[in-house]
XYZ file of N, CA, C and O in Angstrom:
808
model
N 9.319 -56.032 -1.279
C 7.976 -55.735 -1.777
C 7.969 -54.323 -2.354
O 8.621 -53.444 -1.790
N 7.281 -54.074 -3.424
C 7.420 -52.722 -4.188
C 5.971 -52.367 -3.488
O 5.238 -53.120 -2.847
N 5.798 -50.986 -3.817
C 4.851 -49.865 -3.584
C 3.549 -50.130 -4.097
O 2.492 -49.593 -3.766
N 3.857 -51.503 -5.400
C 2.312 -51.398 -6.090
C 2.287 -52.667 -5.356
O 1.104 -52.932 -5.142
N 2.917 -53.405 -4.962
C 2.585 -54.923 -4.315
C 1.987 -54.329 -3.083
O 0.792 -54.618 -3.152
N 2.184 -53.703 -2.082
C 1.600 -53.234 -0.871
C 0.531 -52.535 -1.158
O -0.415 -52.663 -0.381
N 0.426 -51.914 -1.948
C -0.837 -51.067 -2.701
C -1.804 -51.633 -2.594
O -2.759 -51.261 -1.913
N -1.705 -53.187 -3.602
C -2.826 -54.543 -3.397
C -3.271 -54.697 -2.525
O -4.424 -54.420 -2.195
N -2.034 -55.426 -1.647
C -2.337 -55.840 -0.192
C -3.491 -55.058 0.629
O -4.476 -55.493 1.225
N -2.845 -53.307 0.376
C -3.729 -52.225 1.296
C -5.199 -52.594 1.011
O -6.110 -52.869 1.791
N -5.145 -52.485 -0.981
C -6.789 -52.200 -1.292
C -7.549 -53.752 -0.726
O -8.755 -53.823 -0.490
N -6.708 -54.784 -0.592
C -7.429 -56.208 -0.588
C -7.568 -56.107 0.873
O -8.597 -56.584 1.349
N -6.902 -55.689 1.490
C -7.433 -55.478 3.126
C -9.120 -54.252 3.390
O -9.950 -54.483 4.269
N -9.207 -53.233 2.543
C -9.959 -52.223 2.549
C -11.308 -53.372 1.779
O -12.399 -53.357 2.349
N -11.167 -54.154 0.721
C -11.884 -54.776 0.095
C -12.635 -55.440 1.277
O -13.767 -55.085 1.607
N -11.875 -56.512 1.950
C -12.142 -57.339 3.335
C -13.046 -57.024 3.995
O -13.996 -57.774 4.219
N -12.933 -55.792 4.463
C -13.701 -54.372 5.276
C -14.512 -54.152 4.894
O -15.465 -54.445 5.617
N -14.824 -53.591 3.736
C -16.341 -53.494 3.227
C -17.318 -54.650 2.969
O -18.537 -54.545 3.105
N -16.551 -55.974 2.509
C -17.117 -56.846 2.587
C -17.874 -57.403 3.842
O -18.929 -58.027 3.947
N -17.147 -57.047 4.566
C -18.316 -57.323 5.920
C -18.910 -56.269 6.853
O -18.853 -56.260 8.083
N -19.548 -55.296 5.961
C -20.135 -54.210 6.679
C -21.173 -54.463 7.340
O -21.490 -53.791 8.323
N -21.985 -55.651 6.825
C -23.032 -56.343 7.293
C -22.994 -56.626 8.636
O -23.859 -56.300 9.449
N -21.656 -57.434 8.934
C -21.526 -58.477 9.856
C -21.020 -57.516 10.723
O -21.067 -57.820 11.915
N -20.414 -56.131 10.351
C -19.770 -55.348 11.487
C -21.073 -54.201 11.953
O -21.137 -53.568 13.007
N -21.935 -54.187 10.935
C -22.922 -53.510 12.047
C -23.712 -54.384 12.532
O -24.501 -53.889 13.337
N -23.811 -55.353 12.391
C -24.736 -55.981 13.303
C -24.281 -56.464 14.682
O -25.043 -56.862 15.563
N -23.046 -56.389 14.759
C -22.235 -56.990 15.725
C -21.873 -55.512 16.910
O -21.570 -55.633 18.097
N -22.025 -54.177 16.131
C -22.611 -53.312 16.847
C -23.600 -52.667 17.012
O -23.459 -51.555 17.522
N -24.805 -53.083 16.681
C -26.147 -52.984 17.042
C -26.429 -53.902 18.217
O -27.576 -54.045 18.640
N -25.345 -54.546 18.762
C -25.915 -55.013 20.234
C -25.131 -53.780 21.572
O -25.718 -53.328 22.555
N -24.230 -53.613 21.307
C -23.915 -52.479 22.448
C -22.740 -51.448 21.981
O -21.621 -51.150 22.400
N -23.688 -51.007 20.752
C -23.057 -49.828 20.248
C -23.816 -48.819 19.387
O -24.881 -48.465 19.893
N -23.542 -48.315 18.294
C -24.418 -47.041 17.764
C -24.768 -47.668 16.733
O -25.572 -47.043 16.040
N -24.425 -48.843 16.293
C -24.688 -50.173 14.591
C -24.361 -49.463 13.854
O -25.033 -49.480 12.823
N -23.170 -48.425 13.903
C -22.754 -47.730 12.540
C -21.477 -47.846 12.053
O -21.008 -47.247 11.086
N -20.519 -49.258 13.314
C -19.139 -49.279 12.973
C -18.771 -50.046 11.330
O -17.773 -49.930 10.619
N -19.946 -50.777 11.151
C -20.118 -50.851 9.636
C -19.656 -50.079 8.460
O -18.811 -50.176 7.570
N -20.809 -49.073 8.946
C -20.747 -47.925 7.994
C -19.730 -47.228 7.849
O -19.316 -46.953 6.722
N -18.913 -46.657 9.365
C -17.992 -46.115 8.975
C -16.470 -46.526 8.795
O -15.449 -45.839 8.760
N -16.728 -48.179 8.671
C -15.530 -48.509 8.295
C -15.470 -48.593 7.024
O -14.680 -47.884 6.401
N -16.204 -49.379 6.471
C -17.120 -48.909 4.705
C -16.361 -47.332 4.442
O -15.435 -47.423 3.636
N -16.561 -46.109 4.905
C -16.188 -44.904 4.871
C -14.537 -44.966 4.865
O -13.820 -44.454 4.006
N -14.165 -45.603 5.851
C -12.820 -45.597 5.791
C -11.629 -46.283 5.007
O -10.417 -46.135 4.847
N -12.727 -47.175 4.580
C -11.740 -48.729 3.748
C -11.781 -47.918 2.051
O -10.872 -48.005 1.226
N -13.243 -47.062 1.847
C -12.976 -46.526 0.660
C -12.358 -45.535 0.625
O -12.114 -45.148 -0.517
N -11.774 -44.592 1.880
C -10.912 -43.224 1.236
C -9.552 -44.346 1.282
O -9.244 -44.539 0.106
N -8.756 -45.043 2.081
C -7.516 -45.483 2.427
C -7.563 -46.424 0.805
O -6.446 -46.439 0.290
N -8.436 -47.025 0.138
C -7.974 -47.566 -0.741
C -7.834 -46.300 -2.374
O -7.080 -46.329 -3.346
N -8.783 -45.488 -2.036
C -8.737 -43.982 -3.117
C -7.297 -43.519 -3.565
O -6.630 -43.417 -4.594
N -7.184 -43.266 -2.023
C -5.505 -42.800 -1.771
C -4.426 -43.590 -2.229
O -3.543 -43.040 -2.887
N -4.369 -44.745 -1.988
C -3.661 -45.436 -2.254
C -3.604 -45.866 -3.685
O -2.583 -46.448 -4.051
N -4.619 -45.644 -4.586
C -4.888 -45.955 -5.969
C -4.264 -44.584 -6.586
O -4.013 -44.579 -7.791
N -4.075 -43.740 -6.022
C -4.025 -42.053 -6.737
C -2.945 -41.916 -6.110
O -2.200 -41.051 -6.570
N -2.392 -42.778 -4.707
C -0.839 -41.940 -4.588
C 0.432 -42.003 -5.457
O 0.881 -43.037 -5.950
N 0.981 -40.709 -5.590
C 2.061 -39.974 -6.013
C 3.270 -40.607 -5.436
O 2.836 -41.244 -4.476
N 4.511 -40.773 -5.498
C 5.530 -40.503 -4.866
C 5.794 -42.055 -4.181
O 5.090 -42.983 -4.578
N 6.517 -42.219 -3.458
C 6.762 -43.443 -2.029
C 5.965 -44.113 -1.589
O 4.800 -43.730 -1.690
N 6.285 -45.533 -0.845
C 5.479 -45.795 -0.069
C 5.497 -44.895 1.023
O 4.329 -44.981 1.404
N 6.107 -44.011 1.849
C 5.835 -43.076 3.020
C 4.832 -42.375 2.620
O 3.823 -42.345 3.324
N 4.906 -41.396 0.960
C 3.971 -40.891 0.564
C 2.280 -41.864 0.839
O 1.260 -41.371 1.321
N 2.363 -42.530 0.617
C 1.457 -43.013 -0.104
C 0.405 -43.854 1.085
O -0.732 -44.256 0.840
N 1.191 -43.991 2.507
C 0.441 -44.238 3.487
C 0.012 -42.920 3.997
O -1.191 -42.696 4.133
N 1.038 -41.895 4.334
C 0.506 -40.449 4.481
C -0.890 -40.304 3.913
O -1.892 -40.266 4.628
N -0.911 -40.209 2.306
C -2.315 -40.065 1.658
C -3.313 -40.177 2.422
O -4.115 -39.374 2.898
N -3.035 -42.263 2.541
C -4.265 -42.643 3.457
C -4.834 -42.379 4.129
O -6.065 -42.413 4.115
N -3.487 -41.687 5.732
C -3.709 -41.435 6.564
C -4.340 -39.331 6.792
O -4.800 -38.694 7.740
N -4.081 -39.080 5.730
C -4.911 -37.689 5.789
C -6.245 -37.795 4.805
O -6.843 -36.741 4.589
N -6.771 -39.098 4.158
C -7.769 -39.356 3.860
C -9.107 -39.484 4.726
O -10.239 -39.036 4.905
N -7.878 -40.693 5.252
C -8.943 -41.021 6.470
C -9.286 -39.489 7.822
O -10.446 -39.228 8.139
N -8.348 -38.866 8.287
C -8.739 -38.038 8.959
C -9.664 -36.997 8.427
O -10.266 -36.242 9.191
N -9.809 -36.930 6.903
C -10.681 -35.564 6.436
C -12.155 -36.415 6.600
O -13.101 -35.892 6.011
N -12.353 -37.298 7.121
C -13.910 -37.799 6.671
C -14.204 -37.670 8.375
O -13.319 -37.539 9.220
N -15.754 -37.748 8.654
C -16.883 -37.391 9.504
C -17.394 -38.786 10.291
O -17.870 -39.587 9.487
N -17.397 -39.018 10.979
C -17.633 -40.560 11.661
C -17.543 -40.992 12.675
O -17.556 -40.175 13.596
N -17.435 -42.163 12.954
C -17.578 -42.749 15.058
C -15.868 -42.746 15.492
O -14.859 -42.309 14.939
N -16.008 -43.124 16.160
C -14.569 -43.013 16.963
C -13.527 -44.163 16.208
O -12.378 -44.387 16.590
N -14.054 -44.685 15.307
C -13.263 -45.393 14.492
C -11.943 -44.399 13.434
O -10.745 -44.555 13.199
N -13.002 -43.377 13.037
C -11.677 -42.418 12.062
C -10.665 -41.983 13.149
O -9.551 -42.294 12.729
N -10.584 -41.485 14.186
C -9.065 -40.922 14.581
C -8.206 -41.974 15.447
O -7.195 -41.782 16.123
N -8.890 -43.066 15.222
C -8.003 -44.082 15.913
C -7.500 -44.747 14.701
O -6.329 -45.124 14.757
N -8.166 -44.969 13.599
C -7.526 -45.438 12.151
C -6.160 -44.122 11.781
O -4.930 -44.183 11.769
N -7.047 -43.140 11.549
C -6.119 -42.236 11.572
C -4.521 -41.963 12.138
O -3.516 -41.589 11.533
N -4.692 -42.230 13.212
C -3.480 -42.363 14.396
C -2.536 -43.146 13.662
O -1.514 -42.756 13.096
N -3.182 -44.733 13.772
C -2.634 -45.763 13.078
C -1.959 -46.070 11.831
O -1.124 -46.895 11.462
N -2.843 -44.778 11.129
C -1.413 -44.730 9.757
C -0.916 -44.364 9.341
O -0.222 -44.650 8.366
N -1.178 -42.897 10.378
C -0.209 -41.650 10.516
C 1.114 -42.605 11.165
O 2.227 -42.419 10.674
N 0.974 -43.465 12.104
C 1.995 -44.200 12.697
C 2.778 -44.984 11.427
O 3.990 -44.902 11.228
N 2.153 -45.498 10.887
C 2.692 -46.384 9.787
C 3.425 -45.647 9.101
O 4.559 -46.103 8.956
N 3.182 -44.448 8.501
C 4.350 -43.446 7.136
C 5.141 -42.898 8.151
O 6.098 -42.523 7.474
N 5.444 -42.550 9.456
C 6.396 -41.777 9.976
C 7.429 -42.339 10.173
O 8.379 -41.619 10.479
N 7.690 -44.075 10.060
C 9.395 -44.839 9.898
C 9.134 -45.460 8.248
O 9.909 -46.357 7.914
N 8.239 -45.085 7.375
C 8.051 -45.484 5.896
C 8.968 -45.126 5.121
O 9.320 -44.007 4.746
N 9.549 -46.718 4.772
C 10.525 -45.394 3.689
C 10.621 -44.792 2.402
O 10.538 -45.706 1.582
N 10.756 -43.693 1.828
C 10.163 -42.853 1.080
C 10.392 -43.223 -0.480
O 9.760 -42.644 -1.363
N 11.202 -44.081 -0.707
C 11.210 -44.757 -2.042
C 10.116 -45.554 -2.242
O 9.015 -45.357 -1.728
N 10.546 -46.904 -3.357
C 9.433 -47.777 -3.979
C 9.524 -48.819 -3.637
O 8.838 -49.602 -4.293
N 10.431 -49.492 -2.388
C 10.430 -50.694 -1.720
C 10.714 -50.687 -0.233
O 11.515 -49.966 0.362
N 9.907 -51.628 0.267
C 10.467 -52.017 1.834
C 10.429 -53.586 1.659
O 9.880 -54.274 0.799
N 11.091 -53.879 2.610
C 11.452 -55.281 3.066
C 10.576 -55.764 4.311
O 9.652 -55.102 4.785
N 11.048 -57.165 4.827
C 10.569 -57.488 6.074
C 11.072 -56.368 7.308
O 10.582 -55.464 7.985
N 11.714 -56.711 7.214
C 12.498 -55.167 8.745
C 12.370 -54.166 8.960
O 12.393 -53.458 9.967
N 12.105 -53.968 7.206
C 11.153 -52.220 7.561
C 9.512 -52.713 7.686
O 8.815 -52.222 8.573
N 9.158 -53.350 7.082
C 7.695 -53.614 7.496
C 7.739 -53.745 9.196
O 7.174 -52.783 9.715
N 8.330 -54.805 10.258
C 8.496 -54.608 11.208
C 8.265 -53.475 11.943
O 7.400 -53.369 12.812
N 9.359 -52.275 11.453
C 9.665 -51.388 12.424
C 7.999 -50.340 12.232
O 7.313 -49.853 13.130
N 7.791 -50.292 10.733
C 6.642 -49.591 10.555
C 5.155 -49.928 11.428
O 4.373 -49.242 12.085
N 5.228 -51.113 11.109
C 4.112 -51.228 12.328
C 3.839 -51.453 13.613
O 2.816 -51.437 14.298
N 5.716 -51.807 13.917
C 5.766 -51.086 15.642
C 5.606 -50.132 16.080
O 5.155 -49.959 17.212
N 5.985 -49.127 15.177
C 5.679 -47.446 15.638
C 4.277 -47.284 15.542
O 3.678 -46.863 16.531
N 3.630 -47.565 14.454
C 2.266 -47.667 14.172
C 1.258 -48.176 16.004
O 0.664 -47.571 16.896
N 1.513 -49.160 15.774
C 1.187 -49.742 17.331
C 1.267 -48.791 18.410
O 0.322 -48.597 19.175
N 2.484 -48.133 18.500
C 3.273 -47.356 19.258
C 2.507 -45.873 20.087
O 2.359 -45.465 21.239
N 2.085 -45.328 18.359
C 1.560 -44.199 18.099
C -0.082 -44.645 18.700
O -0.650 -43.977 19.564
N -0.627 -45.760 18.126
C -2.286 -45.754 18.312
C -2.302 -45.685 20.180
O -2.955 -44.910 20.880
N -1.249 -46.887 20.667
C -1.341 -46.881 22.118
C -1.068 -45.816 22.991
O -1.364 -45.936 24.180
N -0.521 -44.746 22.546
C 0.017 -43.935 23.370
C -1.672 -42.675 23.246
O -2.035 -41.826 24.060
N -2.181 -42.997 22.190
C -3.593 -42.624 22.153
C -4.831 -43.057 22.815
O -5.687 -42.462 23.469
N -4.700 -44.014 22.524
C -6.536 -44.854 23.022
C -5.943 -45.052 24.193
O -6.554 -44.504 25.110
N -4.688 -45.804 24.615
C -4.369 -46.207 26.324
C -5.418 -47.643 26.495
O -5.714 -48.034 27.624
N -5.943 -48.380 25.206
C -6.606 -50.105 25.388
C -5.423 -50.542 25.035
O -4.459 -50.094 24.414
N -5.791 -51.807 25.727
C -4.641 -53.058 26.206
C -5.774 -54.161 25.309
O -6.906 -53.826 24.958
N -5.090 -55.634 25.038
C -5.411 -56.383 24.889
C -6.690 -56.972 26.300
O -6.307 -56.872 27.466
N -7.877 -57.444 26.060
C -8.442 -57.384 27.272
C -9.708 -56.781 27.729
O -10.594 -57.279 28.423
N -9.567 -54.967 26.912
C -10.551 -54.236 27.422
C -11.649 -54.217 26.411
O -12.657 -53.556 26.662
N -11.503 -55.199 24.756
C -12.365 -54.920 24.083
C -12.883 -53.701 23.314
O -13.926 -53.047 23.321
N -11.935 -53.672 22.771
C -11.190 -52.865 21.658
C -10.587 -53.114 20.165
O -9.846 -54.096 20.111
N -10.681 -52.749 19.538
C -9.918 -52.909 18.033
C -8.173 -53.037 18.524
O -7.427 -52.791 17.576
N -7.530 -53.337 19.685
C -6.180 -53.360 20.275
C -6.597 -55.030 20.236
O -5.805 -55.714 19.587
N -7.449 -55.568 20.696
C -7.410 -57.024 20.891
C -7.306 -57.960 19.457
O -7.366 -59.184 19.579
N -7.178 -57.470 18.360
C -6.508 -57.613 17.409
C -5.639 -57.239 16.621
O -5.064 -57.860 15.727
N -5.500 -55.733 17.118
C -4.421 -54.904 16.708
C -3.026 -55.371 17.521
O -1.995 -55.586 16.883
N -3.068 -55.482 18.680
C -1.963 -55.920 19.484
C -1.164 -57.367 19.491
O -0.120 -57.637 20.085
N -1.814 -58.042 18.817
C -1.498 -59.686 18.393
C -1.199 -59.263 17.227
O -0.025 -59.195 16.863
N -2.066 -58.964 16.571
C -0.790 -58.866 15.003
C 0.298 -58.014 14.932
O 1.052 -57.986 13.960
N 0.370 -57.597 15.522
C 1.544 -56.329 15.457
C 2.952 -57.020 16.085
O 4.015 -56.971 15.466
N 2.782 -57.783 17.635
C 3.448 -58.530 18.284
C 3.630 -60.053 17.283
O 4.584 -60.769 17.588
N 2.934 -60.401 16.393
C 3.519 -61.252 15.146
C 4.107 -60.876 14.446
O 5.037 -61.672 14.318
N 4.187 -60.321 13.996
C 4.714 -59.226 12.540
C 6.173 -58.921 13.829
O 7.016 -59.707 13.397
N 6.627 -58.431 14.712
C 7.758 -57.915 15.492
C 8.165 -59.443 15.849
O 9.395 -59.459 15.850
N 7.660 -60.756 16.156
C 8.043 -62.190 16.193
C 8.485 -62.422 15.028
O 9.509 -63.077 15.225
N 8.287 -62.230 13.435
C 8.341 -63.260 12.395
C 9.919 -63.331 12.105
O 10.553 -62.288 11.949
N 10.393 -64.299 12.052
C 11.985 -64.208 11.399
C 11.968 -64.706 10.051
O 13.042 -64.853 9.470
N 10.785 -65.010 9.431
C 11.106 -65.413 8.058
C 11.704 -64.355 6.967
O 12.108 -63.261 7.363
N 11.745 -64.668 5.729
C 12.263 -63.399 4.724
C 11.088 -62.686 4.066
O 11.263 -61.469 4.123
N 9.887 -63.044 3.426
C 9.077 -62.868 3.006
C 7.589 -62.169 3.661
O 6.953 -62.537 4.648
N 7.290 -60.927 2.623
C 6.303 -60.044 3.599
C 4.721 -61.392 3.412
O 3.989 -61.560 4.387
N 4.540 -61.939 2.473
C 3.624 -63.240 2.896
C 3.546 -63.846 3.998
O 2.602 -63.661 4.765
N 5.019 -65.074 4.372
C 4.524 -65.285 5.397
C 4.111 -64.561 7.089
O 3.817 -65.164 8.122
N 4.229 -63.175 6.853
C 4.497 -61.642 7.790
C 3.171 -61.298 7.798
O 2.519 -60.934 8.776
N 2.778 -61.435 6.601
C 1.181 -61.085 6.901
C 0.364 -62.230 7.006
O -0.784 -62.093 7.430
N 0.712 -63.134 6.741
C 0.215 -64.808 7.221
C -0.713 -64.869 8.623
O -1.872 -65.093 8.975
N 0.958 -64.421 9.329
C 0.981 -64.758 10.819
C 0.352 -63.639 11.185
O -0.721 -64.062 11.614
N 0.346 -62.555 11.277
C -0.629 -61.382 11.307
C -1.744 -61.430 11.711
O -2.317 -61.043 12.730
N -2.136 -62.162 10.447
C -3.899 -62.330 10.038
C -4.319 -63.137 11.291
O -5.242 -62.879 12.064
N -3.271 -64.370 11.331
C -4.052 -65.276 12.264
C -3.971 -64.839 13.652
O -4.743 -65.135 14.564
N -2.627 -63.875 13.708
C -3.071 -63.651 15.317
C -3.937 -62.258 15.536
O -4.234 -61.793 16.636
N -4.215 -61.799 14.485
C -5.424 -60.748 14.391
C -6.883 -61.551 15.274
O -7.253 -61.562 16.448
N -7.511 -62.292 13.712
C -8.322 -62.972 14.371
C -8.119 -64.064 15.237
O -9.141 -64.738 15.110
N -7.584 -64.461 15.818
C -7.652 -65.080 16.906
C -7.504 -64.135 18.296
O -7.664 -64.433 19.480
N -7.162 -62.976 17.701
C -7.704 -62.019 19.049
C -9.033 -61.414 19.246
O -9.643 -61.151 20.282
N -9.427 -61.208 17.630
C -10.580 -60.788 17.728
C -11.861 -62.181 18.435
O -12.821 -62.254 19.201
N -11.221 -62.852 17.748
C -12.268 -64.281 18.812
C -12.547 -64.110 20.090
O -13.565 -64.018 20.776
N -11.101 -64.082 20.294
C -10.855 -63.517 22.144
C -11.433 -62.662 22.616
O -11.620 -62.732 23.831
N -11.908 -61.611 21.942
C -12.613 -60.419 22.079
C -13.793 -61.138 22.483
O -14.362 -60.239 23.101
N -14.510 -62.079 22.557
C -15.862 -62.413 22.715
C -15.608 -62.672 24.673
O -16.651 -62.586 25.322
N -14.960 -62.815 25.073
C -14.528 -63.512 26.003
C -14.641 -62.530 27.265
O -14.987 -62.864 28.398
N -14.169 -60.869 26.707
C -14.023 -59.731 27.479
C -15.352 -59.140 27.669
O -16.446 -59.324 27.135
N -14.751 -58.084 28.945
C -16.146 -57.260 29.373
C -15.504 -55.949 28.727
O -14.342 -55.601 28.936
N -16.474 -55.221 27.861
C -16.033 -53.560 27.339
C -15.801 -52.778 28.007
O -16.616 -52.497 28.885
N -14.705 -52.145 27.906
C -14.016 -51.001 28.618
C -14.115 -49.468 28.634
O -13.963 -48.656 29.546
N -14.396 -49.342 27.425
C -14.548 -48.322 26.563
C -15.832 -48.340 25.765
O -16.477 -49.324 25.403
N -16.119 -46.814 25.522
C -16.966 -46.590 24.489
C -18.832 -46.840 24.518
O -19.178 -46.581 25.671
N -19.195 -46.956 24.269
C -20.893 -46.861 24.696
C -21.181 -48.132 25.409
O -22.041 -48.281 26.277
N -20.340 -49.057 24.934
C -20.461 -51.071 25.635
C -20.019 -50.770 26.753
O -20.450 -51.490 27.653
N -19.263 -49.916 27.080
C -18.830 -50.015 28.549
C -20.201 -49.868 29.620
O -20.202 -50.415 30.722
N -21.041 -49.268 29.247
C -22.231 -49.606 30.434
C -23.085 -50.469 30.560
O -24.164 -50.487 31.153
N -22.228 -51.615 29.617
C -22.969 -52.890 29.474
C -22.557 -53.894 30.252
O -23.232 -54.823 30.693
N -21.374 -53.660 30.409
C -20.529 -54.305 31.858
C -20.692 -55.826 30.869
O -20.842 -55.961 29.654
N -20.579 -56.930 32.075
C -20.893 -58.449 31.901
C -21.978 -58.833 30.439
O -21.810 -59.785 29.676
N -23.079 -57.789 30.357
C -23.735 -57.995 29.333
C -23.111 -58.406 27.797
O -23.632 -59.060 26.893
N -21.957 -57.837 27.871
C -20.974 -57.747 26.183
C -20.144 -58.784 26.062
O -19.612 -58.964 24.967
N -19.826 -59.799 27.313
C -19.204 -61.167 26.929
C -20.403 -62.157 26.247
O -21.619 -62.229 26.421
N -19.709 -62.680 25.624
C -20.384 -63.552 24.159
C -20.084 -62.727 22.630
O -19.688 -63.353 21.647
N -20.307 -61.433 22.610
C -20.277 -61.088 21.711
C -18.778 -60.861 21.337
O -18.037 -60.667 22.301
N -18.300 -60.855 20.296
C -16.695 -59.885 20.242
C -17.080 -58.369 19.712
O -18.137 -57.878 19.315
N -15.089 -57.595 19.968
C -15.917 -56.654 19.220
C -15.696 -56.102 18.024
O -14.769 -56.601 17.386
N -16.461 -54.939 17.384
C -17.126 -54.750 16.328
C -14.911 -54.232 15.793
O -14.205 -54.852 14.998
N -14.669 -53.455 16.307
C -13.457 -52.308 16.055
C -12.353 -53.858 16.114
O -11.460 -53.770 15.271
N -12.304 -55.043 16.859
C -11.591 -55.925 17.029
C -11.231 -56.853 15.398
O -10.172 -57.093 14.818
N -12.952 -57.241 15.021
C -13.491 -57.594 13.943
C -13.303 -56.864 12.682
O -13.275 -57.474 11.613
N -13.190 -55.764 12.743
C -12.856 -54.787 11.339
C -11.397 -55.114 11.006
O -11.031 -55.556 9.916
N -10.456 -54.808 12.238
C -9.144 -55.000 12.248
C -8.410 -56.324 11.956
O -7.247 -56.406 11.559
N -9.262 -57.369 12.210
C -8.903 -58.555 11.886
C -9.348 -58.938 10.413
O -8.904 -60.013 10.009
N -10.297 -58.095 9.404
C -10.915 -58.375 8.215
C -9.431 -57.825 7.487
O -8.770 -58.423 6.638
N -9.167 -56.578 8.074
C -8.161 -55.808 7.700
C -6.776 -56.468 7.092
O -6.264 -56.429 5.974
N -6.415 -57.071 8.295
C -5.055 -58.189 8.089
C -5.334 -58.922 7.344
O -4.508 -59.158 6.462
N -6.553 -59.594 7.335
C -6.697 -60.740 6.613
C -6.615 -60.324 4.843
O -6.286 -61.149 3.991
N -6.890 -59.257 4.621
C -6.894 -58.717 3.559
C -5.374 -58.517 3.101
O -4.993 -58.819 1.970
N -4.712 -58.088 3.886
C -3.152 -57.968 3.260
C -2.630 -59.313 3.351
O -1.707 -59.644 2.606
N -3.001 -59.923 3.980
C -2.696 -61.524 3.636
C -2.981 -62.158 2.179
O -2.382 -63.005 1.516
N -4.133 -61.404 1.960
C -4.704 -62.135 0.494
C -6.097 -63.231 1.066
O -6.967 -63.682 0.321
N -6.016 -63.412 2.177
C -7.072 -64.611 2.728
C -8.245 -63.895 2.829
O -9.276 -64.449 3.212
């Protein structure tokens, strides 16, 4: 895959994201601040800016993103995005192509880096309950092709984020909602799963 093919992927995942700003604040206007909308909206447009204007590599060119996203003002969504793609350019490699194996390793570290931050597990109702299934797909896939890589991704994205409906919140303002927050999924689970689905193309 070249630099402008992932480029797509990035902006069609950021596209995804804004497209359901609707559905992501409303989904935290039940036990949250109803602004994870907004500031994913905030975040999907600097990471796709960057990525339209980056210079140099794909390493370059997730870097961008990832000091895009940290210069902007917002909920606890920017430094956990942030984290995440600061994780992604630090095994990126600095030319105009990666493969399946480097895609792999990039978003194991990626994973790597966010967990050793937030410390959510699959479970606690978190943007990890879809982050952690796709990531553990993408490190499963043995095919050759970054399609079917982000295929499987997507689906085990959202199908975690589903799962997310299932949990009690662990973290973050829902956490004093205890039992109250099963039924709903969550909002950071749901962004992340629009996300994949976007580099999928779906």
């Amino acid at each position: 895959m070249t630099k402008t093919e992932f480029a797509i992927r990035l902006k069609q995942g950021c596209a995804r994201v804004m497209a359901a700003e609707g559905e992501l604040t409303e989904i935290d206007s039940h036990f949250g601040d109803a602004d994870h909308g907004l500031t994913m909206t905030k975040i999907a447009k600097a990471i796709a800016q960057a990525v339209d204007q980056a210079e140099g590599g794909i390493q370059a060119m997730l870097d961008d993103a990832a000091m895009a996203v940290m210069s902007l003002n917002g909920g606890s969504a920017v430094p956990l995005w942030n984290t995440w793609l600061d994780g992604l350019q630090m095994d990126a490699p600095a030319g105009g192509e990666i493969d399946t194996v480097q895609l792999q390793a990039i978003f194991a570290k990626a994973l790597e880096e966010l967990s050793d931050m937030s410390g959510a597990k699959v479970g606690d109702k978190t943007m990890m309950d879809a982050l952690i299934p796709a990531s553990r797909a993408i490190a499963a896939y043995t095919g050759g092709d970054e399609e079917g890589l982000f295929a499987a991704a997507a689906q085990a994205a959202a199908e975690g984020a589903e799962a997310s409906k299932g949990f009690v919140s662990k973290f973050g303002r829902a956490k004093s909602y205890g039992a109250k927050t099963i039924g709903t999924p969550d909002a950071g689970a749901m962004s992340m799963s629009y996300f994949f689905q976007g580099l999928a193309g779906a």
